[in-house]
Coordinates of C-alpha atoms in Angstrom, one line a residue:
X272 CA 69.7 67.9 89.3
X273 CA 69.5 71.4 87.9
X274 CA 67.7 73.4 90.6
X275 CA 67.9 73.1 94.4
X276 CA 65.4 75.0 96.6
X277 CA 66.4 76.0 100.1
X278 CA 63.7 77.5 102.4
X279 CA 65.4 79.7 105.0
X280 CA 64.5 81.7 108.1
X281 CA 68.2 82.8 108.4
X282 CA 68.6 80.6 111.5
X283 CA 71.4 78.2 112.4
X284 CA 69.3 75.3 111.5
X285 CA 68.6 76.7 108.0
X286 CA 72.3 77.5 107.6
X287 CA 73.2 73.9 108.2
X288 CA 70.7 72.9 105.4
X289 CA 72.4 75.5 103.2
X290 CA 75.8 73.9 103.8
X291 CA 74.4 70.6 102.3
X292 CA 72.7 72.5 99.5
X293 CA 75.9 74.3 98.5
X294 CA 77.8 71.0 98.5
X295 CA 75.2 69.4 96.3
X296 CA 75.0 72.4 94.0
X297 CA 78.7 72.2 93.4
X298 CA 78.5 68.5 92.7
X299 CA 75.7 68.8 90.2
X300 CA 76.5 72.3 88.9
X301 CA 73.0 73.2 89.9
X302 CA 71.4 76.6 90.5
X303 CA 70.5 77.5 94.1
X304 CA 67.1 79.1 94.9
X305 CA 66.4 80.5 98.3
X306 CA 62.9 81.3 99.6
X307 CA 62.0 83.1 102.9
X308 CA 58.4 83.1 104.1
X309 CA 57.0 85.4 106.7
X310 CA 53.8 86.7 108.2
X311 CA 52.7 89.9 109.9
X312 CA 50.2 90.3 112.7
X313 CA 49.1 93.9 113.3
X314 CA 45.9 95.9 113.6
X315 CA 44.1 96.3 110.3
X316 CA 44.5 100.0 110.2
X317 CA 48.3 99.7 110.1
X318 CA 48.5 96.6 108.0
X319 CA 49.5 98.2 104.7
X320 CA 52.4 100.2 106.1
X321 CA 53.7 97.3 108.3
X322 CA 53.5 94.9 105.4
X323 CA 55.5 97.2 103.2
X324 CA 58.1 97.8 105.9
X325 CA 58.5 94.1 106.7
X326 CA 58.7 93.2 103.0
X327 CA 61.5 95.7 102.5
X328 CA 63.4 94.6 105.6
X329 CA 63.1 90.9 104.6
X330 CA 64.2 91.6 101.0
X331 CA 67.2 93.6 102.3
X332 CA 68.1 90.7 104.6
X333 CA 67.8 88.2 101.7
X334 CA 70.0 90.4 99.4
X335 CA 72.7 90.6 102.2
X336 CA 72.4 86.8 102.8
X337 CA 72.9 86.0 99.2
X338 CA 75.9 88.3 99.0
X339 CA 77.5 86.7 102.2
X340 CA 76.8 83.2 100.9
X341 CA 78.6 83.9 97.5
X342 CA 81.5 85.4 99.4
X343 CA 81.8 82.3 101.6
X344 CA 82.3 79.8 98.7
X345 CA 85.2 79.3 96.3
X346 CA 83.2 78.3 93.2
X347 CA 80.8 80.0 90.8
X348 CA 77.2 79.5 91.7
X349 CA 74.0 81.1 90.5
X350 CA 71.9 82.0 93.6
X351 CA 68.5 83.6 93.6
X352 CA 66.2 84.5 96.5
X353 CA 62.6 85.5 97.1
X354 CA 60.7 86.6 100.1
X355 CA 57.0 85.6 100.2
X356 CA 54.3 86.6 102.7
X357 CA 51.8 83.9 103.7
X358 CA 51.5 80.2 104.7
X359 CA 55.0 78.7 104.4
X360 CA 54.1 75.1 103.2
X361 CA 52.0 76.3 100.2
X362 CA 54.5 79.0 99.4
X363 CA 57.4 76.7 99.4
X364 CA 55.6 74.1 97.3
X365 CA 54.6 76.9 94.8
X366 CA 58.2 78.1 94.7
X367 CA 59.5 74.6 94.1
X368 CA 57.1 74.4 91.1
X369 CA 58.1 77.9 89.9
X370 CA 61.8 77.2 89.8
X371 CA 61.3 73.5 88.7
X372 CA 63.2 72.3 91.8
X373 CA 64.6 68.8 91.7
X374 CA 65.3 68.9 95.4
X375 CA 64.2 70.9 98.5
X376 CA 66.9 71.1 101.2
X377 CA 65.8 72.4 104.6
X378 CA 66.6 72.2 108.2
X379 CA 64.8 70.4 111.0
X380 CA 64.6 71.0 114.7
X381 CA 66.2 67.6 115.3
X382 CA 66.8 66.6 119.0
X383 CA 65.8 70.0 120.2
X384 CA 64.1 71.1 123.5
X385 CA 60.7 71.4 121.9
X386 CA 59.4 68.2 123.4
X387 CA 57.2 66.1 121.2
X388 CA 57.8 68.1 118.0
X389 CA 59.7 65.9 115.7
X390 CA 60.9 68.7 113.4
X391 CA 59.9 72.1 112.3
X392 CA 56.2 72.0 111.5
X393 CA 56.9 73.4 108.0
X394 CA 59.3 70.6 107.2
X395 CA 57.0 67.8 108.5
X396 CA 54.0 69.2 106.6
X397 CA 56.1 69.4 103.4
X398 CA 57.3 65.8 103.9
X399 CA 53.7 64.7 104.0
X400 CA 52.4 66.7 101.0
X401 CA 55.2 67.8 98.6
X402 CA 55.7 66.3 95.2
X403 CA 59.4 67.3 95.2
X404 CA 62.1 65.2 96.9
X405 CA 63.1 66.7 100.3
X406 CA 66.4 66.4 102.1
X407 CA 65.8 67.4 105.8
X408 CA 68.9 68.2 107.7
X409 CA 69.3 68.2 111.5
X410 CA 71.5 70.8 113.0
X411 CA 74.1 68.2 114.2
X412 CA 74.7 66.8 110.7
X413 CA 77.8 67.5 108.5
X414 CA 78.0 66.9 104.8
X415 CA 81.6 65.8 104.9
X416 CA 80.7 63.0 107.3
X417 CA 78.2 61.2 105.1
X418 CA 79.3 57.9 103.7
X419 CA 76.1 55.9 103.3
X420 CA 72.5 56.2 102.1
X421 CA 70.2 53.8 103.9
X422 CA 67.1 53.1 101.8
X423 CA 64.2 51.7 103.7
X424 CA 62.0 49.7 101.4
X425 CA 58.5 48.5 102.2
X426 CA 56.8 45.3 100.8
X427 CA 54.7 47.2 98.3
X428 CA 55.2 46.9 94.6
X429 CA 57.0 50.0 93.2
X430 CA 55.4 50.2 89.8
X431 CA 57.5 53.2 88.7
X432 CA 61.1 52.7 89.6
X433 CA 61.9 56.3 88.6
X434 CA 60.8 57.1 92.1
X435 CA 64.3 56.1 93.2
X436 CA 66.1 58.2 90.7
X437 CA 66.9 61.2 92.9
X438 CA 68.6 58.9 95.4
X439 CA 70.4 57.1 92.5
X440 CA 71.7 60.4 91.1
X441 CA 72.9 61.5 94.5
X442 CA 74.8 58.2 94.9
X443 CA 76.3 58.5 91.4
X444 CA 77.7 62.0 92.1
X445 CA 78.9 61.4 95.7
X446 CA 79.9 57.7 95.7
X447 CA 77.8 56.9 98.7
X448 CA 77.3 53.3 99.7
X449 CA 73.8 52.1 99.2
X450 CA 72.2 50.0 102.0
X451 CA 68.7 48.6 101.3
X452 CA 66.8 47.6 104.4
X453 CA 63.4 46.0 104.8
X454 CA 61.7 45.5 108.1
X455 CA 59.5 42.4 108.0
X456 CA 56.8 41.7 110.5
X457 CA 57.7 38.8 112.8
X458 CA 54.4 37.0 112.2
X459 CA 53.9 37.7 108.5
X460 CA 57.2 37.6 106.7
X461 CA 57.5 40.0 103.8
X462 CA 60.1 41.1 101.3
X463 CA 60.8 43.9 98.9
X464 CA 59.8 44.1 95.2
X465 CA 62.5 42.2 93.4
X466 CA 62.5 44.6 90.5
X467 CA 64.2 47.2 92.8
X468 CA 67.3 45.0 93.0
X469 CA 67.2 44.4 89.2
X470 CA 66.8 48.1 88.6
X471 CA 69.9 49.0 90.7
X472 CA 71.9 46.2 89.1
X473 CA 71.0 47.4 85.6
X474 CA 72.3 50.8 86.5
X475 CA 75.5 49.3 88.0
X476 CA 74.7 50.7 91.4
X477 CA 76.4 48.5 94.0
X478 CA 74.2 47.8 97.1
X479 CA 73.8 45.6 100.1
X480 CA 70.4 44.3 101.2
X481 CA 69.4 43.5 104.7
X482 CA 66.1 42.1 106.0
X483 CA 65.2 42.6 109.6
X484 CA 62.4 40.9 111.4
X485 CA 60.7 43.3 113.8
X486 CA 57.3 44.8 114.7
X487 CA 58.9 48.1 115.5
X488 CA 59.3 49.5 112.0
X489 CA 60.7 53.0 112.5
X490 CA 62.7 52.1 115.5
X491 CA 64.4 49.3 113.6
X492 CA 65.1 51.4 110.6
X493 CA 66.8 54.1 112.7
X494 CA 68.7 51.5 114.6
X495 CA 70.0 49.9 111.4
X496 CA 70.9 53.3 109.9
X497 CA 72.8 54.3 113.1
X498 CA 74.7 51.0 113.0
X499 CA 75.9 51.8 109.5
X500 CA 77.0 55.2 110.7
X501 CA 77.3 58.5 108.9
X502 CA 74.2 57.9 106.9
X503 CA 71.4 59.6 105.0
X504 CA 68.2 57.8 105.7
X505 CA 66.0 57.6 102.5
X506 CA 62.3 56.8 102.6
X507 CA 59.7 56.6 99.8
X508 CA 56.6 58.6 100.6
X509 CA 53.5 56.7 99.6
X510 CA 49.9 57.4 100.2
X511 CA 49.4 53.8 101.3
X512 CA 51.3 51.4 103.6
X513 CA 53.2 52.2 106.8
X514 CA 54.6 55.5 105.6
X515 CA 51.3 57.3 105.6
X516 CA 51.2 57.1 109.4
X517 CA 54.9 57.5 110.0
X518 CA 54.7 61.3 110.8
X519 CA 51.5 61.0 112.7
X520 CA 52.8 58.4 115.2
X521 CA 53.8 59.8 118.6
X522 CA 56.2 56.8 118.9
X523 CA 57.8 57.6 115.6
X524 CA 58.1 61.3 116.5
X525 CA 59.8 60.4 119.8
X526 CA 62.2 58.1 118.1
X527 CA 63.0 60.6 115.3
X528 CA 63.7 63.2 118.0
X529 CA 66.7 61.1 118.9
X530 CA 68.0 60.9 115.4
X531 CA 70.8 63.0 114.0
X532 CA 70.4 61.6 110.5
X533 CA 69.7 63.6 107.4
X534 CA 66.4 62.4 105.9
X535 CA 65.8 62.1 102.2
X536 CA 62.1 61.7 101.3
X537 CA 61.2 60.5 97.8
X538 CA 57.6 61.1 96.8
X539 CA 56.1 58.1 95.0
X540 CA 55.8 59.4 91.4
X541 CA 52.7 57.2 90.8
X542 CA 50.7 59.3 93.3

């Protein structure tokens, strides 16, 4: 992992994501890239001047933020920052491609007072569309507390096991415990692709495997992860299967609202 991208709006939620990104950058000796997106809404006749003023203000804020971040850490770290005007999801995806990001780390709204919204709309849209692994951090999470990575695996064949590599590299650098979990329908029993276990064994990655019978997929995954305690929940984002509806389901959104778990999303590299 050489490059970590952190979208920021300079809020408390974004700062919590930055804490995780800094810890990971130190572990991997990676470069840290910050991106701030913004929009302006003013009458057309004043747009040019307002855009220039806002751009200058945001760039000054970014420069000060980078300086303060470097002063807050005790190790050498290369940090860059950009401010971009426009639609945040596309700009963040473009920035991830530009810096060749191996991971995007960003904050979520978590169990906030925003009702049905599961997490910041930018984060949820990126989770559904990005080709880069995303680590979404709720405000209540603390890097030092994390002991496990709970990997929820569906019953579909994983033709390219490299999909799991970002999780594997994270485990190798941080010595997290790996807990594979599969939720099987109570009427139609399913299991995971056995090559996943072989792949982990070949890489000498210790893991436990648990199969749970339930018709409530997301609820059961979250319950399992909370039982393990201090976990990152890892999901593989596929364009088929149960994940494609995961972030469109009102039930899943309400359940995820209650979760204080960091969420690692691995895009299926076959897509």
